[in-house]
Short mmCIF file of C-alpha atoms in Angstrom, two decimals:
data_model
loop_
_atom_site.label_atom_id
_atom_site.label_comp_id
_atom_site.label_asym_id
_atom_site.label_seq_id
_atom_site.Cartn_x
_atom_site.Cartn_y
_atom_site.Cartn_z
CA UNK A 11 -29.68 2.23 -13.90
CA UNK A 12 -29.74 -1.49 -13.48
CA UNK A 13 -27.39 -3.37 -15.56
CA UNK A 14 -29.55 -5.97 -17.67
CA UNK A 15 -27.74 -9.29 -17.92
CA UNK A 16 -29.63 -10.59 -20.75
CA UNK A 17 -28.59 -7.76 -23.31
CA UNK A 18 -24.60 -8.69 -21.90
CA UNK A 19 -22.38 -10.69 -24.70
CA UNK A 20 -21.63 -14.23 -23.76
CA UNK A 21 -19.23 -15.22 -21.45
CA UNK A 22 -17.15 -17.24 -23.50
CA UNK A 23 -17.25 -13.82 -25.97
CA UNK A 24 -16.37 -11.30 -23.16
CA UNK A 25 -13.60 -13.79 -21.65
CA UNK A 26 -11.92 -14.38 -25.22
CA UNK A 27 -11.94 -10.37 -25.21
CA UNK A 28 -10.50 -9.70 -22.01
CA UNK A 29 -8.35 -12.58 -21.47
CA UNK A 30 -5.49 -11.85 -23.37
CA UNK A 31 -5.67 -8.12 -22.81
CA UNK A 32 -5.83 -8.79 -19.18
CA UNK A 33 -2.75 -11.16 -19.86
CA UNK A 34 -0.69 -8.65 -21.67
CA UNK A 35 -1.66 -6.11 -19.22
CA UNK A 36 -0.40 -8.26 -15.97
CA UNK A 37 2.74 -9.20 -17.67
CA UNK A 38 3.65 -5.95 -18.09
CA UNK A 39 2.66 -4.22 -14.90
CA UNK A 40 4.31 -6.84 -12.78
CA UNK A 41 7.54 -6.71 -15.08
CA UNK A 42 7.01 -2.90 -13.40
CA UNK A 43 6.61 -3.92 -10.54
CA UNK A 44 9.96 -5.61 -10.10
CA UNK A 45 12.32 -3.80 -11.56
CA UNK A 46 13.66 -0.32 -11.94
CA UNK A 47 14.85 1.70 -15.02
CA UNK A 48 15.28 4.86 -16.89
CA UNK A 49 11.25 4.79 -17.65
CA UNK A 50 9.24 4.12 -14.61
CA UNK A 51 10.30 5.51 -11.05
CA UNK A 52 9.35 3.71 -8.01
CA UNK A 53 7.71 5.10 -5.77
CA UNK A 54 7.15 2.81 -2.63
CA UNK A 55 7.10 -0.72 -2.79
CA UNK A 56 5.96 -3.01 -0.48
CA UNK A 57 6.01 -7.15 0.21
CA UNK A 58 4.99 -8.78 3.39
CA UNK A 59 3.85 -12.83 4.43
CA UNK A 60 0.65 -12.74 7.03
CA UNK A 61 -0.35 -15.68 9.13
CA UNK A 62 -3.86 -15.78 10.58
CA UNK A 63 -5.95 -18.12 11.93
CA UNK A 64 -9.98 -17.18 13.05
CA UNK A 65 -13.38 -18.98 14.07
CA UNK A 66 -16.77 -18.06 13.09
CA UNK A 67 -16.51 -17.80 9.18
CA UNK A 68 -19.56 -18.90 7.29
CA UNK A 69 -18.99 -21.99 4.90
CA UNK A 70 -21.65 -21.37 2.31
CA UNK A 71 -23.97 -22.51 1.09
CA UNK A 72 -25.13 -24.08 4.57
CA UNK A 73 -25.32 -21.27 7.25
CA UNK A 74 -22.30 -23.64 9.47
CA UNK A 75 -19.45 -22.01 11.04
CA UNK A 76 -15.79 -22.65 11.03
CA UNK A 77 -12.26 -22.22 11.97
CA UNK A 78 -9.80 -20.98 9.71
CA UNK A 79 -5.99 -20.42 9.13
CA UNK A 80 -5.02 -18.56 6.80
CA UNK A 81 -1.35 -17.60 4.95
CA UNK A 82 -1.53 -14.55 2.77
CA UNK A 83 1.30 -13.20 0.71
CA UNK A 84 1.21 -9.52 -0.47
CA UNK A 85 2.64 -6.98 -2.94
CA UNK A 86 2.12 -3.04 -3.28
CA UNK A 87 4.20 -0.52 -5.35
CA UNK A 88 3.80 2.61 -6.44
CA UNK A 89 4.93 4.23 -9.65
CA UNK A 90 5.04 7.34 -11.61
CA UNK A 91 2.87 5.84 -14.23
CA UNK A 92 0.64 4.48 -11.17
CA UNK A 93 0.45 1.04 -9.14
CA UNK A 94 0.02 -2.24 -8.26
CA UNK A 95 -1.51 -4.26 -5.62
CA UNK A 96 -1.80 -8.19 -5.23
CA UNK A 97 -2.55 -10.57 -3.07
CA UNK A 98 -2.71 -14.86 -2.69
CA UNK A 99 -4.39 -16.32 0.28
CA UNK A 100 -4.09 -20.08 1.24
CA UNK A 101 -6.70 -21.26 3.20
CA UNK A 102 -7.47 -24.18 5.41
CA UNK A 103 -10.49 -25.26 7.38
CA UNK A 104 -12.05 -27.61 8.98
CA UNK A 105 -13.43 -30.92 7.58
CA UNK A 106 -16.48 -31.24 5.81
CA UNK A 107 -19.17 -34.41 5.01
CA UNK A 108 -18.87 -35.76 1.22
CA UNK A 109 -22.23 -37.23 -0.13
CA UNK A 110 -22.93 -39.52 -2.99
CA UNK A 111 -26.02 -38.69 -5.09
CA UNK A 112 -28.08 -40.23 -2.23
CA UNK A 113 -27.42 -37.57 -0.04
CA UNK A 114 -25.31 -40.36 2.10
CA UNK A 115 -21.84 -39.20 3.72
CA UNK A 116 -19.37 -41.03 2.69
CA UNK A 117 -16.53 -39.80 4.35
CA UNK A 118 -15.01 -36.34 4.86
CA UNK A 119 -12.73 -33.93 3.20
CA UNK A 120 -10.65 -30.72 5.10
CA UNK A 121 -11.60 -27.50 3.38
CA UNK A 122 -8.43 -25.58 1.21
CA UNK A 123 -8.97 -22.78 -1.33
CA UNK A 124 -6.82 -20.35 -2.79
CA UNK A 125 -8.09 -17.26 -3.48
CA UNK A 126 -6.22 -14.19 -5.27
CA UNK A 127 -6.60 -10.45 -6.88
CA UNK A 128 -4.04 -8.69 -9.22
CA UNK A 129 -4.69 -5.01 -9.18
CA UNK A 130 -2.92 -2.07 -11.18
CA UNK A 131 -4.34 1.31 -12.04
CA UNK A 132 -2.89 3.93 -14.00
CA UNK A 133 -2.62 7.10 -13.45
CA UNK A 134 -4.69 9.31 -15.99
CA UNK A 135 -4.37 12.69 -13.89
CA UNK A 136 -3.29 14.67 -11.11
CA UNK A 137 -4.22 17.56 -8.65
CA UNK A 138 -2.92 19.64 -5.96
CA UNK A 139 -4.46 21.42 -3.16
CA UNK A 140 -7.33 19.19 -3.40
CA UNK A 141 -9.35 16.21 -1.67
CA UNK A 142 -9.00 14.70 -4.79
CA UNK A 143 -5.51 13.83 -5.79
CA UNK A 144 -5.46 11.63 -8.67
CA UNK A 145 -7.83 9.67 -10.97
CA UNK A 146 -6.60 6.32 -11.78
CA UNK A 147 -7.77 3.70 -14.28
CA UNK A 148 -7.87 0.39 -12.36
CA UNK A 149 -8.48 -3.08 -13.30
CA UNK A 150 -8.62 -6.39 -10.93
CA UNK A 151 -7.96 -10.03 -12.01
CA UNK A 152 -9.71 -12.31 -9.58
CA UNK A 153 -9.37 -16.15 -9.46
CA UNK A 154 -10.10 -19.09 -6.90
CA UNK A 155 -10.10 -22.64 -6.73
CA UNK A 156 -11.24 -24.97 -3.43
CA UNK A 157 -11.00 -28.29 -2.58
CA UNK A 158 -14.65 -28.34 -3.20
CA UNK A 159 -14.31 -28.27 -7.17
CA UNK A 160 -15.57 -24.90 -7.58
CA UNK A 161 -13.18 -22.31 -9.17
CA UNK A 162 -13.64 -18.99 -10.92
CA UNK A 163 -11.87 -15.94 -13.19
CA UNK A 164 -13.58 -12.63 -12.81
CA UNK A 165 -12.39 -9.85 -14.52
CA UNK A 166 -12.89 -6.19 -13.32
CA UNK A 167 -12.75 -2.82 -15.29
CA UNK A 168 -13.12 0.65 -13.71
CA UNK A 169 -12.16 3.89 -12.66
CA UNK A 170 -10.71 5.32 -9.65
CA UNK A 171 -9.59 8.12 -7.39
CA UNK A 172 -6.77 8.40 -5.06
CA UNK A 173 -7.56 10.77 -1.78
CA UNK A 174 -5.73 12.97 0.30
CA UNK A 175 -7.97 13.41 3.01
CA UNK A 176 -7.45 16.37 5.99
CA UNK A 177 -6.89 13.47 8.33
CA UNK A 178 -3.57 13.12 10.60
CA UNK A 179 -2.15 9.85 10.19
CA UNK A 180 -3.93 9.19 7.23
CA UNK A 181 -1.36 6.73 4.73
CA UNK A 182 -3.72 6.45 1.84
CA UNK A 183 -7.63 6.33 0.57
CA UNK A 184 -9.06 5.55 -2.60
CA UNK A 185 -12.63 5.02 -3.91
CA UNK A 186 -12.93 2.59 -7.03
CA UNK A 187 -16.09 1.86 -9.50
CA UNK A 188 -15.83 -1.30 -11.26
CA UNK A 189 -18.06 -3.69 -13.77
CA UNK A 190 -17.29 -7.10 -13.08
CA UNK A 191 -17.38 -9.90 -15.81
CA UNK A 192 -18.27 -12.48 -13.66
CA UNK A 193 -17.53 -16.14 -14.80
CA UNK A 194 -20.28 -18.04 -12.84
CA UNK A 195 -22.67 -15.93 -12.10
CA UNK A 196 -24.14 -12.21 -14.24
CA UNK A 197 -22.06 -9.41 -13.64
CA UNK A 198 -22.39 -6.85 -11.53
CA UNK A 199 -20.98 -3.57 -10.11
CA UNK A 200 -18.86 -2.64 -7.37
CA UNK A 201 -17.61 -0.36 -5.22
CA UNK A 202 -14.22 -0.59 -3.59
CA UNK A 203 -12.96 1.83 -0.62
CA UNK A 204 -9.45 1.43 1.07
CA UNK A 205 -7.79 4.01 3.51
CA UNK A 206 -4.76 3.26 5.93
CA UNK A 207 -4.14 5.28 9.22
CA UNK A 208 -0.82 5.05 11.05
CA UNK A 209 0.44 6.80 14.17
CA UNK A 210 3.07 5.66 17.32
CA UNK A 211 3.43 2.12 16.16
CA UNK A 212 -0.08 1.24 15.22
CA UNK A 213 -1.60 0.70 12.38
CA UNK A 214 -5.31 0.30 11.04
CA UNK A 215 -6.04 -0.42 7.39
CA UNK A 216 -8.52 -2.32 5.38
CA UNK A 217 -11.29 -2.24 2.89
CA UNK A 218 -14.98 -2.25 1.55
CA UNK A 219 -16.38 -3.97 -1.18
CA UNK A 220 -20.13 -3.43 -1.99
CA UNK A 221 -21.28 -5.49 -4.78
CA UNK A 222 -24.78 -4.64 -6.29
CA UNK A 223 -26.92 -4.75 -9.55
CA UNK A 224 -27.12 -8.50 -9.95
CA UNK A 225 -30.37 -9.52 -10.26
CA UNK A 226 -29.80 -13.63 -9.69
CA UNK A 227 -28.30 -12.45 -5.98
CA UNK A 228 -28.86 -10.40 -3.19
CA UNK A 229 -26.27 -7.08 -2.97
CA UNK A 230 -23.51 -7.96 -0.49
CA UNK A 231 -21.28 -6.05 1.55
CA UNK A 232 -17.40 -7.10 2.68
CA UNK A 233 -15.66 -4.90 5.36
CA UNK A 234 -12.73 -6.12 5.84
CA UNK A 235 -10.14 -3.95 8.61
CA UNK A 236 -7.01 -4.88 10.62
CA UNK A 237 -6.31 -3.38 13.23
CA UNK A 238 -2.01 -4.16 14.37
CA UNK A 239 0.78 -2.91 16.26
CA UNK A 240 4.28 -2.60 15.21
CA UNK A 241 6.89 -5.05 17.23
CA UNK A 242 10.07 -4.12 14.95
CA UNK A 243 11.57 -1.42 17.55
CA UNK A 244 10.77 -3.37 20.85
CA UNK A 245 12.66 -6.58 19.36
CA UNK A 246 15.57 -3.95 17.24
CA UNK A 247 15.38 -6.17 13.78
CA UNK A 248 15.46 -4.91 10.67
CA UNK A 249 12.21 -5.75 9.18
CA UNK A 250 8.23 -4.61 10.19
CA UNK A 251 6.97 -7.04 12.03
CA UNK A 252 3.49 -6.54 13.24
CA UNK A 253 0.70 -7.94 15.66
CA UNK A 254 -2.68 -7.89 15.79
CA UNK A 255 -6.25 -8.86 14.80
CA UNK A 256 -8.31 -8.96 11.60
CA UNK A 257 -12.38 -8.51 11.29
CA UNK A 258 -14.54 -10.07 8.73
CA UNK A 259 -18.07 -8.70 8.74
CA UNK A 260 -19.79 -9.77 5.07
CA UNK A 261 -23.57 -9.09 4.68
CA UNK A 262 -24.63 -11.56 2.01
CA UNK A 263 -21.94 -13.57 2.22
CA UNK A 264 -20.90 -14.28 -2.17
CA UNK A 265 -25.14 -12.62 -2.16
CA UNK A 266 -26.61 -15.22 -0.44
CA UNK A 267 -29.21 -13.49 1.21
CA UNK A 268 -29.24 -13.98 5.24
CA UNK A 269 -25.70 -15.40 5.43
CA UNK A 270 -23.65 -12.68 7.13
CA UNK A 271 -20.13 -13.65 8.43
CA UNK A 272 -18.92 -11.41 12.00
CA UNK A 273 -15.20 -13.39 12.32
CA UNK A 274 -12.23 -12.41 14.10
CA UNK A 275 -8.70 -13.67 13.56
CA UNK A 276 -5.32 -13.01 15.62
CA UNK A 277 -2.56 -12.50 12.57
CA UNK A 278 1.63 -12.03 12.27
CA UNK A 279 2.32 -9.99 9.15
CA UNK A 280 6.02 -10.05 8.20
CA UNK A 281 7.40 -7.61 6.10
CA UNK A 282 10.32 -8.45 3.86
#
């Protein structure tokens, strides 16, 4: 079934729903998140600082290229109650032409955006002995802002499941539904995959995002792997420290139809 925008609630009535709720929520997930006590149990926990930089990303909405650096930091835990996963990227690009209402340049600006997600799920049950190993309520708090003067706050609700799939090497997989409350544009659905494979020092891990029922854009895909080798024993520190290369393939880039992004970038990812 297609999701009809025009029977949705308002915006401004969905965001003054969710926004505290989401608030509350992310207050108290990260306050799990960083510490420990008598009533959650860590399970893992995980922070790391990436640097990339790449060519051949699309800057939309013209079909030009670009080069890109990028400087992500990252957070993952688990939890007996469930998890958390969140991300901030810094970008910054090349230079663009700024117009006046003419359509005359008038000079030139360098591109910078930041662009984040804050994801926890909850655990709601658990199996053994199965491909299925837990099913997860999960929720995603998405914002940007660019030097542009766009900027956004989309708000995701779903549910998930956590695999254990009969695959050596495999770290973890997961398959997510969401709804998306989408603050420029009608929401939409989406599916997110994520899986991690490890073995002798390197590593592969990454995602998919397919967005779809939106009837103002064209469905999208976002496949998003890196592909890295560990350094930490060859140079005997302490800390991971890995090497390697990230791929960006987005059909539709944000469901512009015919944009499609194919970008590589080299990338450091320090973990702390």
């Amino acid at each position: 079934m297609r999701f009809d925008s025009s029977t949705s609630l308002p915006l401004s009535t969905k965001l003054s729903i969710i926004k505290p709720l989401t608030a509350a929520l992310v207050a108290v997930v990260a306050l799990g998140a960083v510490t420990t006590g008598a009533q959650a149990k860590t399970l893992f926990k995980d922070t790391s600082l990436t640097a990339l930089y790449g060519t051949n990303f699309k800057m939309v909405p013209t079909d030009q290229t670009a080069d890109l650096s990028t400087v992500t930091f990252e957070h993952a835990s688990t939890h007996d109650w469930g998890g958390i996963f969140m991300f901030i990227d810094r970008h910054n690009g090349d230079k663009y032409d700024l117009k006046n209402s003419d359509g005359e340049v008038t000079g030139s600006k360098r591109y910078k955006e930041t662009f984040g997600k804050i994801s926890p799920k909850f655990k709601v049950a658990t199996f053994n002995d199965s491909l299925i190993k837990q099913v997860n309520l999960a929720g995603v708090y998405e914002f940007s802002s660019n030097s542009t003067g766009f900027g956004q706050d989309n708000y995701w609700a779903g549910v998930g499941v956590d695999l254990d799939l009969p695959v050596p090497g495999i770290k973890y997989a997961s398959a997510t539904l969401y709804h998306a409350f989408n603050e420029n544009k009608p929401d939409d659905q989406k599916i997110t995959l994520t899986s991690a494979w490890e073995r002798d020092n390197f590593l592969i891990d990454g995602y998919v995002d397919f967005s779809f029922n939106n009837d103002d854009i064209e469905n999208n895909i976002h496949f998003n792997p890196q592909v890295k080798y560990n350094i930490q024993p060859m140079l005997g520190i302490d800390n991971r420290l890995e090497v390697g290369v990230e791929y960006d393939y987005w059909k539709n880039k944000f469901g512009i139809d015919g944009v499609n992004q194919n970008a590589f970038a080299a990338l450091v990812k320090y973990h702390f």
